[in-house]
Short mmCIF file of C-alpha atoms (C1' of nucleotides) in Angstrom, two decimals:
data_model
loop_
_atom_site.label_atom_id
_atom_site.label_comp_id
_atom_site.label_asym_id
_atom_site.label_seq_id
_atom_site.Cartn_x
_atom_site.Cartn_y
_atom_site.Cartn_z
CA MET A 1 35.70 -13.48 45.94
CA ALA A 2 36.85 -11.36 48.94
CA HIS A 3 38.68 -9.23 46.13
CA LEU A 4 35.18 -8.45 44.39
CA ASN A 5 34.15 -6.83 47.82
CA GLY A 6 37.22 -4.45 47.57
CA ILE A 7 36.37 -3.04 44.18
CA LYS A 8 32.18 -2.91 44.45
CA PHE A 9 30.26 0.24 45.10
CA TYR A 10 26.46 0.71 45.27
CA LYS A 11 24.27 3.10 43.16
CA SER A 12 20.37 3.69 43.42
CA TYR A 13 17.88 5.22 41.19
CA LYS A 14 14.41 6.50 41.46
CA ALA A 15 11.66 4.88 39.51
CA GLY A 16 11.61 6.20 36.00
CA GLU A 17 15.02 7.30 36.07
CA PRO A 18 17.64 6.50 33.16
CA ILE A 19 20.45 4.37 34.31
CA VAL A 20 22.44 5.00 31.03
CA TRP A 21 21.64 5.75 27.50
CA ALA A 22 22.87 3.74 24.58
CA GLY A 23 26.01 4.77 23.38
CA ASP A 24 27.28 6.15 26.80
CA GLU A 25 30.63 5.01 28.04
CA VAL A 26 30.18 3.44 31.13
CA ASP A 27 33.25 2.67 33.27
CA PHE A 28 31.48 -0.08 35.57
CA VAL A 29 29.46 -3.22 35.31
CA ALA A 30 26.80 -4.26 37.74
CA SER A 31 24.24 -6.52 39.16
CA VAL A 32 20.88 -5.80 40.20
CA VAL A 33 20.35 -6.05 43.91
CA GLY A 34 16.74 -4.53 44.16
CA GLY A 35 14.10 -3.09 41.89
CA VAL A 36 13.49 -3.87 38.16
CA ALA A 37 15.37 -1.96 35.21
CA THR A 38 14.82 -2.55 31.44
CA LEU A 39 16.90 -2.67 28.40
CA THR A 40 15.30 -0.96 25.39
CA GLN A 41 16.05 -0.17 22.01
CA THR A 42 14.46 2.82 20.15
CA MET A 43 14.11 3.58 16.43
CA GLU A 44 14.19 7.06 15.06
CA ASP A 45 10.54 7.65 14.82
CA GLY A 46 10.01 6.58 18.56
CA ARG A 47 9.16 2.83 17.90
CA ARG A 48 10.48 1.10 20.96
CA GLN A 49 11.36 -2.29 21.77
CA MET A 50 12.22 -3.75 25.30
CA VAL A 51 14.96 -6.27 24.97
CA GLY A 52 15.86 -6.99 28.45
CA LEU A 53 13.85 -7.03 31.62
CA LEU A 54 16.26 -7.25 34.71
CA LEU A 55 15.17 -8.35 37.79
CA ALA A 56 17.52 -8.95 41.21
CA SER A 57 20.68 -10.83 40.38
CA ASP A 58 20.78 -9.87 36.53
CA PHE A 59 23.80 -8.39 35.36
CA ILE A 60 24.32 -5.38 33.44
CA GLY A 61 27.20 -4.56 31.07
CA ARG A 62 29.93 -6.25 28.96
CA PRO A 63 33.08 -6.82 30.62
CA ASN A 64 35.09 -6.01 27.63
CA ARG A 65 32.97 -3.07 26.20
CA GLU A 66 33.37 0.58 27.05
CA THR A 67 30.11 1.48 25.67
CA VAL A 68 26.48 0.43 26.18
CA ALA A 69 24.40 -0.56 23.55
CA TYR A 70 20.86 -0.03 24.91
CA ASP A 71 19.09 2.34 26.94
CA VAL A 72 18.93 1.12 30.73
CA THR A 73 16.03 2.54 32.58
CA ALA A 74 14.91 2.10 36.46
CA ILE A 75 11.24 1.16 36.41
CA SER A 76 10.95 0.75 39.96
CA ASP A 77 13.38 2.22 42.47
CA VAL A 78 16.46 0.17 41.70
CA THR A 79 19.61 -0.64 43.51
CA LEU A 80 22.70 -1.61 41.52
CA CYS A 81 26.07 -3.46 43.09
CA CYS A 82 28.67 -2.00 40.58
CA PHE A 83 32.12 -2.93 39.86
CA ARG A 84 34.63 -0.79 38.24
CA ARG A 85 35.24 -2.33 34.66
CA LYS A 86 38.91 -2.78 34.68
CA PRO A 87 39.42 -4.60 37.94
CA PHE A 88 36.51 -6.49 37.38
CA HIS A 89 37.64 -7.69 33.97
CA GLU A 90 41.22 -8.33 35.66
CA MET A 91 39.46 -10.47 37.97
CA LEU A 92 37.55 -12.36 35.34
CA VAL A 93 40.78 -13.10 33.79
CA LYS A 94 42.40 -14.52 37.02
CA THR A 95 39.25 -16.32 38.57
CA PRO A 96 38.27 -18.77 35.85
CA HIS A 97 35.48 -19.53 37.98
CA ILE A 98 33.87 -16.23 37.79
CA SER A 99 33.87 -16.25 33.84
CA GLN A 100 32.17 -19.80 33.75
CA ARG A 101 29.50 -18.38 36.17
CA LEU A 102 29.08 -15.43 33.77
CA LEU A 103 29.06 -17.49 30.67
CA GLU A 104 26.37 -19.83 32.43
CA MET A 105 24.24 -16.60 33.08
CA THR A 106 24.76 -15.05 29.47
CA LEU A 107 23.66 -18.56 27.99
CA ASP A 108 20.53 -18.29 30.10
CA GLU A 109 19.89 -14.76 28.94
CA LEU A 110 20.25 -15.99 25.29
CA ASP A 111 17.50 -18.76 25.83
CA ALA A 112 15.60 -16.29 27.18
CA ALA A 113 15.86 -14.02 24.28
CA ARG A 114 15.21 -16.97 22.02
CA GLU A 115 11.98 -17.66 24.01
CA TRP A 116 11.03 -13.81 23.61
CA MET A 117 11.82 -13.84 19.82
CA LEU A 118 9.31 -16.57 19.48
CA ILE A 119 6.70 -14.54 21.36
CA LEU A 120 7.38 -11.51 19.23
CA GLY A 121 7.40 -13.15 15.88
CA ARG A 122 4.74 -15.96 15.83
CA LYS A 123 2.36 -15.35 18.75
CA THR A 124 -1.05 -13.59 18.63
CA ALA A 125 -1.76 -10.74 21.16
CA ARG A 126 -3.85 -13.09 23.52
CA GLU A 127 -0.88 -15.66 23.56
CA LYS A 128 1.66 -12.70 24.16
CA ILE A 129 -0.09 -11.46 27.21
CA ALA A 130 -0.58 -14.91 28.39
CA SER A 131 3.03 -16.07 28.10
CA PHE A 132 4.03 -12.64 29.83
CA LEU A 133 1.99 -13.15 32.92
CA SER A 134 3.18 -16.65 32.98
CA ILE A 135 6.87 -15.55 32.70
CA ILE A 136 6.15 -13.01 35.46
CA ALA A 137 4.35 -15.40 37.79
CA ARG A 138 7.24 -17.86 37.41
CA ARG A 139 10.04 -15.21 38.11
CA GLU A 140 8.19 -13.63 41.01
CA THR A 141 7.40 -16.86 42.56
CA ILE A 142 10.78 -18.43 42.29
CA ALA A 143 12.59 -15.34 43.65
CA GLU A 144 10.14 -15.85 46.41
CA GLY A 145 11.50 -19.28 46.89
CA GLY A 146 7.72 -20.52 46.11
CA ASP A 147 6.43 -22.89 43.73
CA VAL A 148 4.00 -22.20 40.89
CA GLY A 149 0.82 -23.96 42.33
CA THR A 150 -2.70 -23.69 41.36
CA ASN A 151 -3.53 -20.52 42.99
CA VAL A 152 -0.83 -17.68 42.05
CA ALA A 153 -0.82 -14.05 42.52
CA PHE A 154 1.55 -11.50 41.74
CA GLU A 155 2.08 -7.74 41.19
CA LEU A 156 2.80 -6.55 37.69
CA PRO A 157 6.35 -4.91 37.57
CA LEU A 158 5.37 -2.97 34.48
CA THR A 159 2.92 -0.22 33.11
CA ARG A 160 0.71 -1.33 30.13
CA GLU A 161 2.92 0.79 28.27
CA ALA A 162 6.17 -1.13 29.27
CA MET A 163 4.26 -4.39 28.84
CA ALA A 164 3.69 -3.05 25.02
CA ASP A 165 7.17 -2.31 24.44
CA TYR A 166 8.06 -5.70 25.99
CA LEU A 167 5.54 -7.64 23.57
CA GLY A 168 5.77 -5.70 20.40
CA LEU A 169 2.17 -4.52 20.74
CA THR A 170 0.59 -1.07 21.42
CA LEU A 171 -0.80 -0.29 24.92
CA GLU A 172 -4.12 -0.21 23.70
CA THR A 173 -4.08 -3.82 22.52
CA VAL A 174 -2.54 -4.94 25.78
CA SER A 175 -5.29 -3.26 27.68
CA ARG A 176 -7.81 -4.98 25.40
CA GLN A 177 -6.15 -8.43 25.79
CA MET A 178 -5.84 -7.91 29.54
CA SER A 179 -9.78 -7.39 29.72
CA SER A 180 -10.27 -10.12 27.51
CA LEU A 181 -8.48 -12.59 29.77
CA LYS A 182 -10.26 -11.12 32.68
CA ARG A 183 -13.49 -11.28 31.02
CA ASP A 184 -12.87 -15.03 30.25
CA GLY A 185 -11.90 -15.89 33.81
CA VAL A 186 -8.30 -16.57 33.07
CA ILE A 187 -6.94 -13.68 35.34
CA GLN A 188 -8.67 -11.68 37.83
CA LEU A 189 -7.48 -7.97 38.37
CA GLU A 190 -7.05 -6.33 41.72
CA GLY A 191 -6.53 -2.72 41.14
CA LYS A 192 -4.38 -2.15 37.77
CA ARG A 193 -1.27 -4.03 38.96
CA ARG A 194 -2.05 -6.96 41.17
CA VAL A 195 -3.01 -10.12 38.96
CA VAL A 196 -4.70 -13.28 40.49
CA VAL A 197 -4.60 -16.42 38.66
CA PRO A 198 -7.06 -19.08 39.91
CA ASP A 199 -5.98 -21.82 37.75
CA PHE A 200 -2.29 -21.45 36.47
CA ASN A 201 -2.72 -24.22 33.85
CA SER A 202 -5.65 -22.55 32.13
CA LEU A 203 -3.30 -19.39 31.71
CA LEU A 204 -0.65 -21.74 30.19
CA ASN A 205 -3.21 -23.28 27.88
CA GLU A 206 -3.59 -19.59 26.53
CA THR A 207 0.14 -19.05 25.67
CA GLY A 208 -0.04 -21.47 22.82
CA ASP A 209 3.03 -23.20 24.15
CA ASP A 210 3.23 -27.22 23.87
CA SER A 211 0.74 -27.89 26.80
CA ASP A 212 1.67 -29.63 29.87
CA GLY A 213 5.32 -30.08 28.60
CA GLY A 214 5.50 -27.24 31.13
CA VAL A 215 6.32 -29.34 34.38
CA LEU A 216 7.11 -26.18 35.64
CA VAL A 217 10.85 -26.81 37.13
CA MET B 1 44.90 -25.96 22.46
CA ALA B 2 46.71 -29.13 21.26
CA HIS B 3 44.62 -30.95 23.42
CA LEU B 4 41.53 -29.41 21.53
CA ASN B 5 42.55 -31.16 18.63
CA GLY B 6 42.69 -34.68 20.53
CA ILE B 7 39.13 -34.59 21.07
CA LYS B 8 37.56 -33.27 17.81
CA PHE B 9 35.93 -35.02 15.11
CA TYR B 10 34.27 -33.81 11.96
CA LYS B 11 30.46 -34.70 10.95
CA SER B 12 28.68 -33.68 7.64
CA TYR B 13 24.92 -33.23 7.02
CA LYS B 14 23.14 -32.91 3.61
CA ALA B 15 20.90 -29.70 2.75
CA GLY B 16 17.72 -30.16 4.64
CA GLU B 17 18.90 -32.71 7.11
CA PRO B 18 17.95 -32.37 10.57
CA ILE B 19 21.16 -32.22 12.91
CA VAL B 20 19.13 -32.67 16.38
CA TRP B 21 15.95 -32.23 17.63
CA ALA B 22 14.84 -30.06 20.44
CA GLY B 23 14.87 -32.24 23.46
CA ASP B 24 17.60 -34.51 22.20
CA GLU B 25 20.30 -35.66 24.41
CA VAL B 26 23.64 -34.64 22.60
CA ASP B 27 26.87 -35.48 23.77
CA PHE B 28 28.82 -33.06 21.86
CA VAL B 29 29.32 -29.41 21.01
CA ALA B 30 30.31 -28.23 17.95
CA SER B 31 31.47 -25.15 15.58
CA VAL B 32 30.35 -24.67 12.30
CA VAL B 33 33.20 -25.08 9.60
CA GLY B 34 30.99 -24.75 6.59
CA GLY B 35 27.51 -24.35 5.29
CA VAL B 36 24.71 -22.87 6.92
CA ALA B 37 22.47 -24.15 9.71
CA THR B 38 19.23 -22.87 11.83
CA LEU B 39 17.92 -23.00 14.96
CA THR B 40 14.38 -23.13 15.31
CA GLN B 41 11.25 -23.43 17.68
CA THR B 42 7.99 -25.07 16.77
CA MET B 43 4.62 -24.42 18.10
CA GLU B 44 2.22 -27.23 18.23
CA ASP B 45 0.12 -26.16 15.50
CA GLY B 46 3.11 -25.91 13.20
CA ARG B 47 3.95 -21.90 13.73
CA ARG B 48 7.73 -21.71 13.24
CA GLN B 49 10.34 -19.06 14.47
CA MET B 50 13.96 -19.24 13.60
CA VAL B 51 15.98 -18.12 16.71
CA GLY B 52 19.58 -18.66 15.14
CA LEU B 53 21.28 -18.58 11.81
CA LEU B 54 24.40 -20.24 12.18
CA LEU B 55 27.44 -19.66 9.76
CA ALA B 56 30.99 -20.62 9.68
CA SER B 57 32.57 -20.51 13.13
CA ASP B 58 29.50 -20.20 14.95
CA PHE B 59 28.95 -22.56 18.03
CA ILE B 60 26.54 -24.95 18.65
CA GLY B 61 25.40 -26.49 22.25
CA ARG B 62 25.69 -25.54 25.89
CA PRO B 63 28.72 -27.04 27.61
CA ASN B 64 26.78 -27.88 30.55
CA ARG B 65 23.42 -28.92 29.36
CA GLU B 66 23.07 -32.45 27.97
CA THR B 67 19.81 -31.83 25.89
CA VAL B 68 19.02 -29.06 23.31
CA ALA B 69 16.59 -26.57 23.60
CA TYR B 70 16.00 -26.01 19.65
CA ASP B 71 15.78 -27.79 16.48
CA VAL B 72 19.09 -27.51 14.52
CA THR B 73 18.60 -28.22 10.67
CA ALA B 74 21.20 -28.08 8.06
CA ILE B 75 19.96 -25.51 5.63
CA SER B 76 22.78 -26.25 3.16
CA ASP B 77 25.47 -29.02 3.12
CA VAL B 78 27.05 -28.55 6.43
CA THR B 79 30.06 -29.55 8.20
CA LEU B 80 30.71 -29.45 11.88
CA CYS B 81 33.77 -29.72 14.04
CA CYS B 82 32.61 -31.57 17.17
CA PHE B 83 33.87 -32.07 20.59
CA ARG B 84 32.52 -34.50 23.06
CA ARG B 85 31.02 -32.62 25.87
CA LYS B 86 32.59 -33.90 28.81
CA PRO B 87 36.31 -33.57 27.76
CA PHE B 88 35.22 -30.15 26.14
CA HIS B 89 33.69 -29.03 29.60
CA GLU B 90 36.86 -30.21 31.40
CA MET B 91 39.09 -28.21 29.05
CA LEU B 92 37.04 -25.26 29.65
CA VAL B 93 37.53 -25.28 33.17
CA LYS B 94 41.14 -25.85 32.95
CA THR B 95 41.59 -23.22 30.26
CA PRO B 96 40.13 -20.10 31.48
CA HIS B 97 41.18 -18.26 27.92
CA ILE B 98 38.76 -20.45 26.32
CA SER B 99 35.67 -19.79 28.22
CA GLN B 100 36.24 -15.95 28.21
CA ARG B 101 36.54 -16.35 24.28
CA LEU B 102 33.18 -18.26 24.46
CA LEU B 103 31.39 -15.98 26.86
CA GLU B 104 32.60 -13.05 24.20
CA MET B 105 30.83 -14.87 21.52
CA THR B 106 27.81 -15.66 23.44
CA LEU B 107 27.53 -11.94 24.53
CA ASP B 108 27.74 -11.25 20.75
CA GLU B 109 24.98 -13.71 20.06
CA LEU B 110 23.02 -12.02 22.61
CA ASP B 111 23.37 -8.91 20.91
CA ALA B 112 22.36 -10.21 17.56
CA ALA B 113 19.30 -11.60 19.31
CA ARG B 114 18.16 -8.39 20.61
CA GLU B 115 18.77 -6.64 17.29
CA TRP B 116 16.64 -9.41 16.04
CA MET B 117 14.08 -8.92 18.64
CA LEU B 118 13.64 -5.19 17.43
CA ILE B 119 13.16 -6.49 14.31
CA LEU B 120 10.48 -8.97 15.21
CA GLY B 121 8.42 -6.72 17.85
CA ARG B 122 8.47 -3.36 15.76
CA LYS B 123 9.60 -3.18 12.29
CA THR B 124 7.29 -3.45 9.22
CA ALA B 125 7.53 -6.25 6.53
CA ARG B 126 9.58 -3.94 4.33
CA GLU B 127 11.93 -2.79 7.00
CA LYS B 128 12.09 -6.50 8.11
CA ILE B 129 13.04 -7.72 4.71
CA ALA B 130 15.64 -4.60 4.23
CA SER B 131 17.23 -5.43 7.60
CA PHE B 132 17.49 -9.28 6.95
CA LEU B 133 19.28 -8.32 3.63
CA SER B 134 21.65 -6.04 5.19
CA ILE B 135 22.43 -8.38 7.97
CA ILE B 136 23.14 -11.07 5.31
CA ALA B 137 25.11 -8.85 3.10
CA ARG B 138 27.37 -7.89 5.99
CA ARG B 139 27.86 -11.30 7.10
CA GLU B 140 28.75 -12.39 3.75
CA THR B 141 30.96 -9.72 2.70
CA ILE B 142 32.85 -9.74 6.29
CA ALA B 143 33.41 -13.57 5.91
CA GLU B 144 35.14 -12.96 2.41
CA GLY B 145 37.10 -10.36 4.20
CA GLY B 146 35.65 -7.85 2.06
CA ASP B 147 34.11 -4.44 2.85
CA VAL B 148 30.70 -3.41 2.44
CA GLY B 149 30.95 -0.58 -0.30
CA THR B 150 28.53 0.81 -2.60
CA ASN B 151 27.98 -2.13 -4.71
CA VAL B 152 27.29 -5.27 -3.17
CA ALA B 153 25.98 -8.75 -4.18
CA PHE B 154 25.62 -11.94 -2.44
CA GLU B 155 23.89 -15.23 -2.44
CA LEU B 156 21.02 -15.55 -0.11
CA PRO B 157 21.51 -18.85 2.11
CA LEU B 158 17.57 -19.14 2.92
CA THR B 159 14.46 -19.75 0.87
CA ARG B 160 11.51 -17.75 1.11
CA GLU B 161 9.99 -19.71 3.69
CA ALA B 162 13.09 -19.60 5.81
CA MET B 163 13.28 -16.05 5.78
CA ALA B 164 9.59 -15.87 6.67
CA ASP B 165 10.61 -17.95 9.71
CA TYR B 166 13.63 -15.81 10.37
CA LEU B 167 11.47 -12.66 10.06
CA GLY B 168 7.99 -13.68 11.75
CA LEU B 169 6.02 -13.37 8.46
CA THR B 170 4.57 -15.64 5.84
CA LEU B 171 6.39 -16.79 2.87
CA GLU B 172 4.05 -14.66 0.58
CA THR B 173 4.64 -11.52 2.50
CA VAL B 174 8.24 -12.07 2.14
CA SER B 175 8.02 -12.56 -1.63
CA ARG B 176 5.82 -9.46 -1.92
CA GLN B 177 8.20 -7.40 -0.28
CA MET B 178 10.98 -8.64 -2.14
CA SER B 179 9.23 -7.89 -5.61
CA SER B 180 8.40 -4.37 -3.94
CA LEU B 181 12.32 -3.64 -3.02
CA LYS B 182 13.13 -4.93 -6.67
CA ARG B 183 10.25 -2.78 -8.20
CA ASP B 184 11.64 0.37 -6.43
CA GLY B 185 15.20 -0.28 -7.45
CA VAL B 186 16.85 -0.89 -4.05
CA ILE B 187 17.68 -4.38 -5.18
CA GLN B 188 18.05 -6.45 -8.22
CA LEU B 189 17.30 -10.19 -8.29
CA GLU B 190 19.66 -12.59 -10.59
CA GLY B 191 17.45 -15.82 -10.37
CA LYS B 192 15.70 -16.23 -7.20
CA ARG B 193 18.64 -16.28 -4.79
CA ARG B 194 21.15 -13.85 -5.86
CA VAL B 195 20.88 -10.30 -4.81
CA VAL B 196 22.66 -7.28 -6.28
CA VAL B 197 22.55 -4.01 -4.04
CA PRO B 198 23.36 -1.01 -6.41
CA ASP B 199 23.38 1.45 -3.50
CA PHE B 200 23.92 -0.14 0.08
CA ASN B 201 22.93 3.22 1.65
CA SER B 202 19.40 3.05 0.17
CA LEU B 203 19.09 -0.50 1.29
CA LEU B 204 19.96 0.81 4.61
CA ASN B 205 17.61 3.62 4.51
CA GLU B 206 14.63 0.93 4.24
CA THR B 207 15.63 -0.75 7.41
CA GLY B 208 14.02 1.86 9.71
CA ASP B 209 17.47 1.98 11.60
CA ASP B 210 19.03 4.87 12.70
CA SER B 211 20.53 6.42 9.12
CA ASP B 212 24.32 6.88 9.02
CA GLY B 213 25.04 5.45 12.40
CA GLY B 214 25.92 2.60 10.32
CA VAL B 215 29.60 3.40 9.74
CA LEU B 216 29.66 -0.43 8.95
CA VAL B 217 32.44 -1.40 11.23
"C1'" DC C 1 -11.33 20.52 44.07
"C1'" DG C 2 -9.42 19.79 39.83
"C1'" DC C 3 -5.29 17.65 37.42
"C1'" DT C 4 -2.46 14.27 35.81
"C1'" DA C 5 -0.87 9.81 34.72
"C1'" DG C 6 -2.26 5.26 33.90
"C1'" DC C 7 -5.52 2.79 31.93
"C1'" DT C 8 -10.08 1.44 29.35
"C1'" DT C 9 -13.20 1.28 25.54
"C1'" DG C 10 -14.85 2.27 20.98
"C1'" DA C 11 -14.72 3.27 15.79
"C1'" DC C 12 -12.23 3.29 11.96
"C1'" DA C 13 -7.93 2.28 9.19
"C1'" DT C 14 -4.16 -0.38 7.91
"C1'" DT C 15 -1.03 -4.33 7.36
"C1'" DC C 16 -0.46 -8.66 7.08
"C1'" DT C 17 -2.17 -13.20 6.54
"C1'" DT C 18 -4.92 -16.71 4.43
"C1'" DC C 19 -6.79 -19.26 0.50
"C1'" DA C 20 -6.11 -19.76 -4.21
"C1'" DA C 21 -4.49 -19.78 -8.68
"C1'" DC C 22 -0.60 -19.57 -11.55
"C1'" DC C 23 4.59 -19.80 -13.32
"C1'" DG C 24 8.99 -22.05 -14.47
"C1'" DG C 25 12.94 -24.85 -13.95
"C1'" DA C 26 14.65 -29.54 -12.56
"C1'" DG C 27 14.14 -34.13 -12.15
"C1'" DT C 28 11.87 -38.48 -13.56
"C1'" DG C 29 9.61 -42.15 -15.50
"C1'" DG C 30 7.21 -43.86 -19.42
"C1'" DC D 1 12.42 -37.35 -25.83
"C1'" DC D 2 8.18 -35.91 -23.70
"C1'" DA D 3 4.82 -35.24 -20.80
"C1'" DC D 4 4.47 -34.98 -15.58
"C1'" DT D 5 5.05 -33.56 -11.45
"C1'" DC D 6 7.17 -31.26 -7.60
"C1'" DC D 7 9.09 -27.42 -5.55
"C1'" DG D 8 10.09 -22.66 -4.74
"C1'" DG D 9 8.37 -18.63 -5.95
"C1'" DT D 10 4.95 -14.84 -7.52
"C1'" DT D 11 0.63 -12.61 -7.62
"C1'" DG D 12 -4.34 -11.39 -6.49
"C1'" DA D 13 -8.55 -11.09 -3.67
"C1'" DA D 14 -10.60 -11.31 0.74
"C1'" DG D 15 -10.62 -11.49 5.68
"C1'" DA D 16 -8.54 -10.98 10.20
"C1'" DA D 17 -5.79 -8.99 13.39
"C1'" DT D 18 -3.79 -5.20 15.30
"C1'" DG D 19 -2.73 -0.26 15.16
"C1'" DT D 20 -4.49 4.65 15.05
"C1'" DC D 21 -7.05 8.16 16.80
"C1'" DA D 22 -10.14 9.61 19.97
"C1'" DA D 23 -12.99 10.06 24.08
"C1'" DG D 24 -13.85 9.14 28.73
"C1'" DC D 25 -12.80 7.15 33.38
"C1'" DT D 26 -10.31 6.41 38.01
"C1'" DA D 27 -7.19 6.94 41.67
"C1'" DG D 28 -4.11 9.81 43.67
"C1'" DC D 29 -1.92 14.12 44.72
"C1'" DG D 30 -0.98 18.88 44.94
#
DNA sequence: CGCTAGCTTGACATTCTTCAACCGGAGTGG
DNA sequence: CCACTCCGGTTGAAGAATGTCAAGCTAGCG
């Protein structure tokens, strides 16, 4: 573990700055220290789908691959803790503990991707927004070591457009559904970005997910 | 590796048979030997999204988890090679090589899931079908050690309904788009399940993906 | 003070779903 | 042997959800 410290270095990016483009060769892997970054795929005609939302402690890159498959973009000011790929990979081979940890993290991401697939493939626009909000609420409050009680408030890390790319919607639809949830008293907005959830369960009811299965671990 | 053989056993399932239900406790992990199985998520009201399509050599289960997060269903006659979870997990700890291999496989699955997310979130029905067909064509022909030349033919492992669950569509839309691709000469159908692709590039053109980026590794 | 970026809202167009009818082949039982 | 039925699939017509285009709003900033 101490050896890990020997090969690490930090990089910072301003909000909006690209970190790497799909197809780029990158000689490091990294872990997010602070800020928010996104993984996105773009089609020729400009349609875009977010495929990863990276918050603190999330991992970027494949130990074994030289190139990156997705655009990685800093969406707020971001700091990365980077490791040169080669020494990192060697260490991975020597330190089974780390590769097991990495496996666990990857399996978690895979689970998240699969939940995301359900959202993209089968949920209505309103359910998509509600699901997104509850996911963010969970991640934010868990990051703060808090519990998801009845009264939750948090800051959206994404613009409406980025939310649209996350959810496979247009930004107009996102905006309309946010307004609709607000009209119906499910959420309150303080400014454009701060969301207050007076009753978290009523938000969960809007997600379309198995109700009260969410004991909120 | 020899030790692995000591703890393995085989199980078989008939087409249509459930292998495990989401939430079940399962004391083994497994690898698909033959046949096709699916991972699906179901919402209360019956909406269903496939989140994994398991062909030969694909892996089922999490080394560290007792319960399973998705419904696993045999969609053709399936044979699994199973390992009791505990000994498997112990072996994972002792044999770093295996956990690295598993990490690679999981990262591949994550990449596949992300490609899938683009399909679900941003592609039109026609593009979804074309993408699905080209994915299956690749997997089938690669499995047979073949190359994806100009003239490709393969058997669909899924019913129209299962394709719909894969692509986030209704089965009617799947059927219509299959007919449309056939009318336009992109594919030919022999019976309901066998697909002939006279010109693979023209199928790729319909996927919406970056053209000719697909050098078909 | 006016501009711009991010957002909201409206009117209209499009895509996909929903509901319904129908088709054909494979079993199945009388 | 022949109707019958069931399953998977196809097709049509109508409706709903979401996308598209366009206008306008607000806050922050040069």
